[in-house]
Coordinates of C-alpha atoms and ligand atoms in Angstrom, one line a residue:
X1 CA -21.2 -6.3 -0.6
X2 CA -20.3 -9.8 0.3
X3 CA -17.2 -11.1 -0.5
X4 CA -16.2 -14.6 -1.1
X5 CA -12.0 -16.0 -1.0
X6 CA -10.1 -16.6 -4.3
X7 CA -9.8 -20.3 -3.0
X8 CA -13.6 -20.5 -1.9
X9 CA -16.0 -19.2 -3.9
X10 CA -18.7 -20.4 -1.9
X11 CA -17.8 -18.7 1.0
X12 CA -19.7 -15.6 2.3
X13 CA -18.5 -12.9 4.4
X14 CA -19.7 -9.5 4.9
X15 CA -17.4 -6.2 4.0
X16 CA -16.6 -5.7 7.8
X17 CA -15.6 -9.1 8.1
X18 CA -13.3 -9.1 5.3
X19 CA -11.6 -5.6 6.1
X20 CA -10.6 -6.9 9.8
X21 CA -9.3 -10.4 8.7
X22 CA -7.6 -9.0 5.6
X23 CA -7.0 -12.4 4.4
X24 CA -9.7 -15.4 4.4
X25 CA -8.2 -18.6 6.6
X26 CA -7.8 -20.4 3.4
X27 CA -5.2 -18.1 2.5
X28 CA -6.7 -16.6 -0.4
X29 CA -7.7 -13.3 -1.0
X30 CA -11.0 -11.6 -0.8
X31 CA -13.1 -10.6 -3.7
X32 CA -16.8 -8.9 -4.1
X33 CA -19.3 -11.4 -5.2
X34 CA -21.0 -9.1 -7.4
X35 CA -19.3 -6.2 -9.3
X36 CA -22.3 -4.2 -10.3
X37 CA -21.8 -1.9 -13.5
X38 CA -22.2 1.9 -12.4
X39 CA -25.0 3.3 -14.4
X40 CA -24.3 4.2 -17.9
X41 CA -25.7 8.1 -17.3
X42 CA -23.3 8.6 -14.7
X43 CA -20.2 7.6 -17.0
X44 CA -21.5 9.5 -19.7
X45 CA -21.7 13.0 -17.6
X46 CA -18.8 11.8 -15.2
X47 CA -16.9 15.3 -16.6
X48 CA -19.4 17.1 -14.2
X49 CA -18.4 15.5 -11.0
X50 CA -15.4 16.3 -8.7
X51 CA -13.3 13.7 -7.3
X52 CA -15.3 13.3 -3.8
X53 CA -18.3 12.9 -5.8
X54 CA -16.9 10.3 -8.1
X55 CA -15.4 8.5 -5.3
X56 CA -18.7 8.7 -3.5
X57 CA -20.7 7.4 -6.3
X58 CA -18.3 4.4 -6.8
X59 CA -18.1 3.6 -3.4
X60 CA -21.8 3.5 -2.6
X61 CA -22.5 1.4 -5.5
X62 CA -20.4 -1.2 -3.5
X63 CA -20.7 -0.3 -0.1
X64 CA -24.5 1.0 0.0
X65 CA -25.8 -2.0 2.0
X66 CA -22.8 -1.6 4.5
X67 CA -22.0 2.1 5.5
X68 CA -25.5 4.2 5.2
X69 CA -25.0 7.1 2.5
X70 CA -24.2 10.2 4.9
X71 CA -21.7 8.3 7.0
X72 CA -20.0 7.1 3.5
X73 CA -20.2 10.7 2.3
X74 CA -18.7 12.0 5.3
X75 CA -16.0 9.1 5.4
X76 CA -14.8 10.0 1.7
X77 CA -14.9 13.8 2.3
X78 CA -12.3 13.0 5.2
X79 CA -10.2 10.1 3.8
X80 CA -9.8 11.7 0.1
X81 CA -9.0 15.5 0.6
X82 CA -6.4 15.7 -1.7
X83 CA -6.1 15.9 -5.6
X84 CA -5.1 14.0 -8.0
X85 CA -4.3 15.7 -11.2
X86 CA -3.7 14.5 -14.9
X87 CA -1.0 17.0 -15.6
X88 CA -1.0 17.3 -19.7
X89 CA 2.5 16.9 -21.2
X90 CA 1.4 16.8 -24.8
X91 CA -1.5 16.4 -26.7
X92 CA -2.3 12.5 -26.1
X93 CA 0.1 12.6 -22.9
X94 CA -1.0 12.9 -19.3
X95 CA 1.0 11.9 -16.1
X96 CA -1.8 11.4 -13.2
X97 CA 0.0 12.8 -9.9
X98 CA -0.8 10.3 -7.1
X99 CA 1.6 11.8 -4.7
X100 CA -0.4 14.9 -3.3
X101 CA -1.6 13.1 -0.1
X102 CA 0.2 13.3 3.4
X103 CA 3.0 10.8 2.7
X104 CA 3.5 11.8 -0.8
X105 CA 2.7 8.4 -2.6
X106 CA -0.6 6.7 -4.2
X107 CA -0.7 4.6 -1.0
X108 CA -2.4 7.3 0.9
X109 CA -5.5 6.7 -0.7
X110 CA -5.8 2.9 0.3
X111 CA -4.3 3.9 4.1
X112 CA -6.5 6.9 4.5
X113 CA -9.7 5.1 3.4
X114 CA -9.1 1.7 5.2
X115 CA -8.4 3.7 8.4
X116 CA -11.6 5.3 8.5
X117 CA -13.6 2.5 7.4
X118 CA -11.9 0.7 10.1
X119 CA -12.6 3.5 12.8
X120 CA -16.3 3.3 11.6
X121 CA -16.7 0.0 12.3
X122 CA -15.4 0.5 15.7
X123 CA -17.1 3.4 16.7
X124 CA -20.1 1.5 18.7
X125 CA -17.7 0.9 21.7
X126 CA -15.8 -1.9 20.0
X127 CA -12.0 -2.7 21.6
X128 CA -9.3 -0.3 20.3
X129 CA -7.8 -1.3 17.1
X130 CA -4.2 -2.2 17.5
X131 CA -2.3 -2.0 14.0
X132 CA 1.2 -3.4 13.9
X133 CA 3.4 -2.7 11.0
X134 CA 6.9 -3.4 10.0
X135 CA 8.0 -1.2 7.0
X136 CA 11.2 -0.7 5.0
X137 CA 9.9 2.9 4.4
X138 CA 7.1 3.7 2.4
X139 CA 4.3 1.7 3.6
X140 CA 4.9 2.5 7.0
X141 CA 4.7 6.3 6.4
X142 CA 1.6 5.8 4.5
X143 CA 0.0 3.7 7.6
X144 CA 1.1 6.2 10.1
X145 CA -0.3 9.3 8.4
X146 CA -3.1 7.4 7.2
X147 CA -4.1 6.6 10.8
X148 CA -3.0 9.7 12.8
X149 CA -5.9 10.7 14.8
X150 CA -8.4 8.6 13.6
X151 CA -10.7 7.6 16.6
X152 CA -10.5 3.8 18.1
X153 CA -6.9 3.3 16.4
X154 CA -3.8 3.1 17.4
X155 CA -0.5 2.2 15.2
X156 CA 2.9 0.5 16.3
X157 CA 5.5 0.9 13.5
X158 CA 8.6 -0.8 13.5
X159 CA 11.3 -0.1 11.1
X160 CA 15.0 -1.1 11.0
X161 CA 17.8 1.4 12.2
X162 CA 19.7 3.3 9.7
X163 CA 17.8 2.0 6.8
X164 CA 15.0 4.3 6.0
X165 CA 15.5 7.6 4.2
X166 CA 15.4 11.3 6.0
X167 CA 12.1 11.9 4.4
X168 CA 10.6 8.5 5.5
X169 CA 12.0 8.4 9.1
X170 CA 10.6 11.9 9.6
X171 CA 7.0 10.3 8.5
X172 CA 7.3 8.0 10.9
X173 CA 8.8 9.6 14.1
X174 CA 7.1 13.1 14.3
X175 CA 3.4 11.8 14.7
X176 CA 2.9 11.6 18.1
X177 CA -0.7 10.9 19.1
X178 CA -1.9 7.8 18.1
X179 CA 1.3 6.5 16.5
X180 CA 4.5 4.9 17.9
X181 CA 7.2 4.5 16.2
X182 CA 9.9 1.8 17.2
X183 CA 13.5 1.6 15.8
X184 CA 14.6 -2.0 15.8
X185 CA 18.5 -2.7 15.8
X186 CA 18.1 -4.9 13.0
X187 CA 16.8 -5.4 9.4
X188 CA 13.5 -5.0 7.9
X189 CA 13.6 -9.0 8.0
X190 CA 13.6 -8.8 12.2
X191 CA 11.0 -6.5 12.1
X192 CA 8.8 -8.3 10.2
X193 CA 9.6 -11.5 12.1
X194 CA 8.5 -9.4 15.5
X195 CA 5.6 -8.7 14.3
X196 CA 4.5 -12.0 12.6
X197 CA 5.1 -13.5 15.9
X198 CA 3.2 -11.2 17.9
X199 CA 0.1 -12.0 15.7
X200 CA 0.7 -15.4 16.5
X201 CA 1.1 -15.0 20.3
X202 CA -2.0 -15.9 22.6
X203 CA -1.4 -13.5 25.6
X204 CA -1.1 -10.8 23.1
X205 CA -4.1 -11.4 21.1
X206 CA -6.2 -11.9 24.4
X207 CA -5.3 -8.2 25.5
X208 CA -5.5 -6.6 22.2
X209 CA -7.2 -6.7 18.9
X210 CA -4.5 -6.6 16.5
X211 CA -4.4 -6.2 12.9
X212 CA -1.8 -5.9 10.3
X213 CA -3.8 -3.4 7.8
X214 CA -1.8 -4.7 4.8
X215 CA -2.1 -4.0 1.4
X216 CA -4.0 -6.9 0.5
X217 CA -6.9 -5.4 2.4
X218 CA -10.2 -5.0 0.5
X219 CA -10.5 -1.6 1.9
X220 CA -7.4 -0.4 0.3
X221 CA -8.5 -1.8 -3.1
X222 CA -11.4 0.1 -3.3
X223 CA -10.6 3.7 -3.0
X224 CA -7.8 3.3 -5.6
X225 CA -10.6 2.6 -8.0
X226 CA -11.5 6.3 -7.7
X227 CA -8.6 8.0 -9.3
X228 CA -9.3 5.9 -12.4
X229 CA -12.8 7.4 -12.9
X230 CA -11.6 10.9 -12.4
X231 CA -9.1 10.9 -14.8
X232 CA -11.2 9.4 -17.4
X233 CA -13.8 12.7 -16.2
X234 CA -10.6 15.1 -16.7
X235 CA -9.8 13.7 -20.3
X236 CA -13.3 13.7 -21.1
X237 CA -13.3 17.5 -20.4
X238 CA -10.7 18.2 -22.9
X239 CA -12.6 16.0 -25.4
X240 CA -10.6 13.0 -25.0
X241 CA -12.8 9.4 -24.8
X242 CA -10.4 7.0 -25.9
X243 CA -7.8 6.3 -22.9
X244 CA -5.0 3.8 -21.9
X245 CA -3.5 3.7 -18.4
X246 CA 0.0 2.6 -17.7
X247 CA 0.7 1.6 -14.1
X248 CA 4.1 1.0 -12.5
X249 CA 3.4 -2.3 -10.8
X250 CA 5.0 -4.2 -7.9
X251 CA 2.0 -6.0 -6.0
X252 CA -0.5 -5.5 -8.7
X253 CA -2.7 -3.5 -6.2
X254 CA -3.0 -0.6 -8.2
X255 CA -3.6 -1.8 -11.6
X256 CA -5.9 -4.4 -9.8
X257 CA -7.7 -1.5 -8.8
X258 CA -7.7 0.0 -12.3
X259 CA -9.2 -3.4 -13.5
X260 CA -11.8 -3.4 -11.1
X261 CA -13.1 0.1 -12.4
X262 CA -13.1 -1.4 -15.5
X263 CA -15.1 -4.2 -14.7
X264 CA -17.4 -1.6 -12.8
X265 CA -17.8 -0.2 -16.0
X266 CA -15.2 2.5 -16.8
X267 CA -14.3 2.5 -20.7
X268 CA -10.4 1.7 -21.0
X269 CA -8.7 0.6 -23.8
X270 CA -6.2 -0.9 -22.7
X271 CA -4.0 -1.4 -19.4
X272 CA -0.3 -1.7 -19.3
X273 CA 1.3 -3.2 -16.4
X274 CA 5.0 -1.7 -16.0
X275 CA 7.5 -3.5 -13.9
X276 CA 11.1 -3.2 -13.1
X277 CA 13.2 -6.6 -13.5
X278 CA 11.2 -8.3 -11.2
X279 CA 8.9 -9.4 -14.3
X280 CA 6.8 -12.5 -12.8
X281 CA 4.0 -11.1 -15.0
X282 CA 5.3 -9.9 -18.1
X283 CA 7.2 -13.2 -18.5
X284 CA 3.9 -14.9 -17.3
X285 CA 2.0 -12.9 -20.3
X286 CA 4.6 -14.1 -22.9
X287 CA 5.2 -17.7 -21.6
X288 CA 1.8 -18.8 -20.1
X289 CA 4.1 -19.9 -17.0
X290 CA 3.6 -18.4 -13.7
X291 CA 6.7 -18.6 -11.9
X292 CA 7.6 -16.6 -8.7
X293 CA 11.2 -15.5 -8.0
X294 CA 13.0 -13.8 -4.9
X295 CA 13.0 -10.1 -5.6
X296 CA 16.0 -8.2 -6.6
X297 CA 17.0 -4.7 -5.9
X298 CA 16.4 -2.2 -8.2
X299 CA 16.0 1.8 -8.6
X300 CA 12.0 1.4 -8.2
X301 CA 12.4 -0.5 -4.8
X302 CA 8.7 -0.3 -4.1
X303 CA 8.2 -2.7 -7.3
X304 CA 10.8 -5.0 -6.1
X305 CA 8.5 -8.1 -5.9
X306 CA 8.9 -11.3 -6.9
X307 CA 5.3 -12.9 -6.1
X308 CA 3.1 -10.2 -6.6
X309 CA 0.2 -10.5 -4.0
X310 CA -2.7 -9.1 -5.8
X311 CA -2.2 -11.2 -9.2
X312 CA -4.5 -13.4 -7.8
X313 CA -7.2 -11.0 -7.7
X314 CA -6.5 -10.3 -11.5
X315 CA -7.0 -13.4 -12.4
X316 CA -10.4 -13.6 -10.7
X317 CA -11.5 -10.8 -12.2
X318 CA -11.2 -12.2 -15.7
X319 CA -12.4 -15.6 -14.7
X320 CA -9.0 -17.2 -14.8
X321 CA -9.2 -16.8 -18.8
X322 CA -5.6 -15.5 -19.8
X323 CA -6.8 -14.8 -23.3
X324 CA -9.3 -12.6 -22.6
X325 CA -6.9 -10.6 -19.7
X326 CA -4.3 -10.4 -22.7
X327 CA -6.7 -8.3 -24.6
X328 CA -6.8 -5.7 -21.8
X329 CA -3.4 -5.9 -20.2
X330 CA -0.3 -5.6 -21.8
X331 CA 3.2 -5.8 -20.0
X332 CA 6.5 -4.8 -20.0
X333 CA 9.7 -4.7 -17.9
X334 CA 12.8 -2.2 -17.7
X335 CA 16.0 -2.5 -16.2
X336 CA 17.9 0.3 -14.2
X337 CA 19.9 1.7 -17.0
X338 CA 16.5 2.0 -19.1
X339 CA 14.9 3.8 -15.8
X340 CA 17.3 6.4 -15.7
X341 CA 17.3 6.9 -19.5
X342 CA 13.7 7.5 -19.0
X343 CA 14.2 9.9 -16.4
X344 CA 16.3 12.1 -18.1
X345 CA 14.1 11.7 -21.2
X346 CA 10.9 13.0 -19.6
X347 CA 13.2 15.9 -18.2
X348 CA 14.7 17.0 -21.8
X349 CA 11.4 16.5 -23.3
X350 CA 8.8 17.8 -21.0
X351 CA 10.9 19.6 -18.4
X352 CA 9.3 17.0 -15.5
X353 CA 10.9 15.4 -13.1
X354 CA 9.3 11.9 -12.6
X355 CA 10.2 9.3 -9.7
X356 CA 11.8 5.9 -10.8
X357 CA 8.4 4.2 -10.5
X358 CA 7.1 6.8 -12.7
X359 CA 9.7 6.6 -15.3
X360 CA 9.1 3.2 -15.7
X361 CA 5.0 3.7 -16.7
X362 CA 6.1 6.4 -18.7
X363 CA 8.6 3.7 -20.9
X364 CA 5.7 1.3 -21.0
X365 CA 3.8 3.9 -23.1
X366 CA 6.6 4.7 -25.6
X367 CA 6.7 0.8 -26.2
X368 CA 3.3 0.1 -26.3
X369 CA 2.9 3.4 -29.1
X370 CA 5.6 1.7 -30.9
X371 CA 4.0 -2.0 -31.0
X372 CA 0.7 -0.2 -31.9
X373 CA 1.5 2.9 -34.2
X374 CA -2.3 2.5 -35.3
X375 CA -3.4 3.5 -31.6
X376 CA -4.4 6.8 -31.0
X377 CA -5.4 7.1 -27.6
X378 CA -5.1 9.4 -24.9
X379 CA -2.1 7.6 -22.4
X380 CA -2.0 8.3 -18.9
X381 CA 0.9 7.1 -16.8
X382 CA 0.6 6.9 -13.2
X383 CA 3.0 8.8 -11.1
X384 CA 3.0 6.7 -7.8
X385 CA 5.3 8.8 -5.6
X386 CA 7.0 12.4 -5.5
X387 CA 10.5 12.2 -6.8
X388 CA 11.7 13.9 -3.5
X389 CA 11.5 10.4 -2.1
X390 CA 14.5 9.1 -3.9
X391 CA 16.9 11.6 -3.9
X392 CA 19.9 9.3 -4.7
X393 CA 18.9 8.2 -7.9
X394 CA 18.8 11.5 -10.0
X395 CA 21.7 13.2 -11.8
X396 CA 22.5 16.4 -9.8
X397 CA 21.1 18.7 -12.4
X398 CA 18.1 17.0 -12.3
X399 CA 17.9 16.4 -8.4
X400 CA 18.7 20.2 -8.4
X401 CA 14.8 20.8 -9.9
X402 CA 12.7 18.7 -7.4
X403 CA 10.8 20.9 -5.0
X404 CA 10.3 19.6 -1.5
X405 CA 6.5 19.9 -0.7
X406 CA 5.4 21.6 2.2
X407 CA 3.9 18.3 3.9
X408 CA 7.8 17.4 4.2
X409 CA 9.2 20.7 5.1
X410 CA 6.2 20.9 7.7
X411 CA 7.7 17.8 9.6
X412 CA 11.2 19.4 9.7
X413 CA 10.4 21.4 12.3
X414 CA 8.6 18.6 14.5
X415 CA 10.1 16.7 17.5
X416 CA 11.3 13.1 16.2
X417 CA 10.5 10.6 18.9
X418 CA 11.4 6.7 18.4
X419 CA 11.6 4.2 21.4
X420 CA 14.5 2.0 20.7
X421 CA 14.7 -2.1 20.9
X422 CA 16.5 -5.2 19.6
X423 CA 15.5 -8.0 17.9
X424 CA 14.2 -10.3 20.8
X425 CA 10.5 -10.9 20.7
X426 CA 10.3 -10.7 24.6
X427 CA 11.5 -7.5 24.4
X428 CA 8.9 -6.3 21.9
X429 CA 6.1 -8.5 23.8
X430 CA 7.0 -6.5 27.0
X431 CA 7.0 -3.3 25.3
X432 CA 3.3 -3.8 23.8
X433 CA 1.9 -5.3 27.3
X434 CA 3.5 -2.3 29.6
X435 CA 3.3 0.5 27.3
X436 CA -0.4 0.3 26.7
Ligands
PLP1 C1 3.6 0.6 -3.8 C2 4.5 1.4 -4.9 C3 4.2 1.0 -6.1 C4 3.6 -0.3 -6.5 O1 2.0 -0.4 -6.4 P1 1.5 -2.0 -6.2 O2 0.0 -1.7 -6.1 O3 2.1 -3.0 -5.2 O4 1.9 -2.7 -7.8 C5 4.9 1.5 -7.0 N1 5.3 2.6 -6.9 C6 5.5 3.2 -5.5 C7 6.0 4.5 -5.4 C8 4.8 2.6 -4.6 O5 5.0 2.7 -3.3

């Protein structure tokens, strides 16, 4: 697979280069030059394949020239070692649970696959890869747990003191091995500034092979296509062939992967991009004007994004043609009050506890059905995180129903460790140089 930049379609880089650069110099995003169709026979018989088998088929269609078959198979079996069940709520409504990985969020698919791809490309005696991440909570957990124990890599995570939830702190500080957690006496922005300055520092770059492993990395997008294909297989097994997906969206990586799956040949009737009041994309689809805004805090805080970083990938997939995009993608926004009402409605109707992000995707399906009463497709809304990660949002009677998964309870008995640093760059730099 060769890739170009969305800012320069004549550029050609290898998949390995794109993975380690994350972003082209011209600040565009990497996109595949060719998006081959999966063979029609495979799609026709997809219900006979398991998630790892489907993942391998999709990945090899894109990456067969970059990673030999046996290595790719092993990499996928190691990375995608948890389930993604489409749970039936009624005859035509399903919730796709993407939170059965180690950090209880869909970002595990991307982080685990990316870490193993990086490690694979580093195996022939290349320099250790140092991943630096600033986190306000969720991304850090997925990256830490995604890289935990992965050879040739080391992760340093900076998080703001007192600003991450107890579960998130457990996920950041109980790892040991190749993961270091640093509690910064400052805000998330301070953490991010330290990391940015480190990437620009000559001495650090001379000593270490630094990467950000961030969410626009192409190796995070590819594994997120797997569960769209796998969901289609699950529905086909139940005799359902027409499917729409509703995706709770912030940076639009998740739905971007769904649309990549569509371009790879997955038959999907409609995608719904569901957002909170950070509604740059729904506004764009209504007005034709793309206007980013500073983000506003909401209950669905992983979607508090005013300038969605993956949107240019989606425009690129549709050759910048908004009309053809609008035939496939609908978008709705919901505020916090509606989100809470959605959580209660899902609980009452289906006795199911959905996290706030998930509830927004559910509300979007209801709205789509109101506007399109003739549409009889099965509707799947993506559940991007386990409800236990957002304990403060729920009314007490619903909170009482949330079961804490064993991935979390297993961490509670482990010793926690974080190094403490201030917000001065010299302190952080000395830490990196001297604690190697
Ligand atoms: C990251 C995240 C999202 C948003 O996903 P994007 O790919 O950024 O659109 C939604 N829900 C949860 C729980 C998340 O962690």
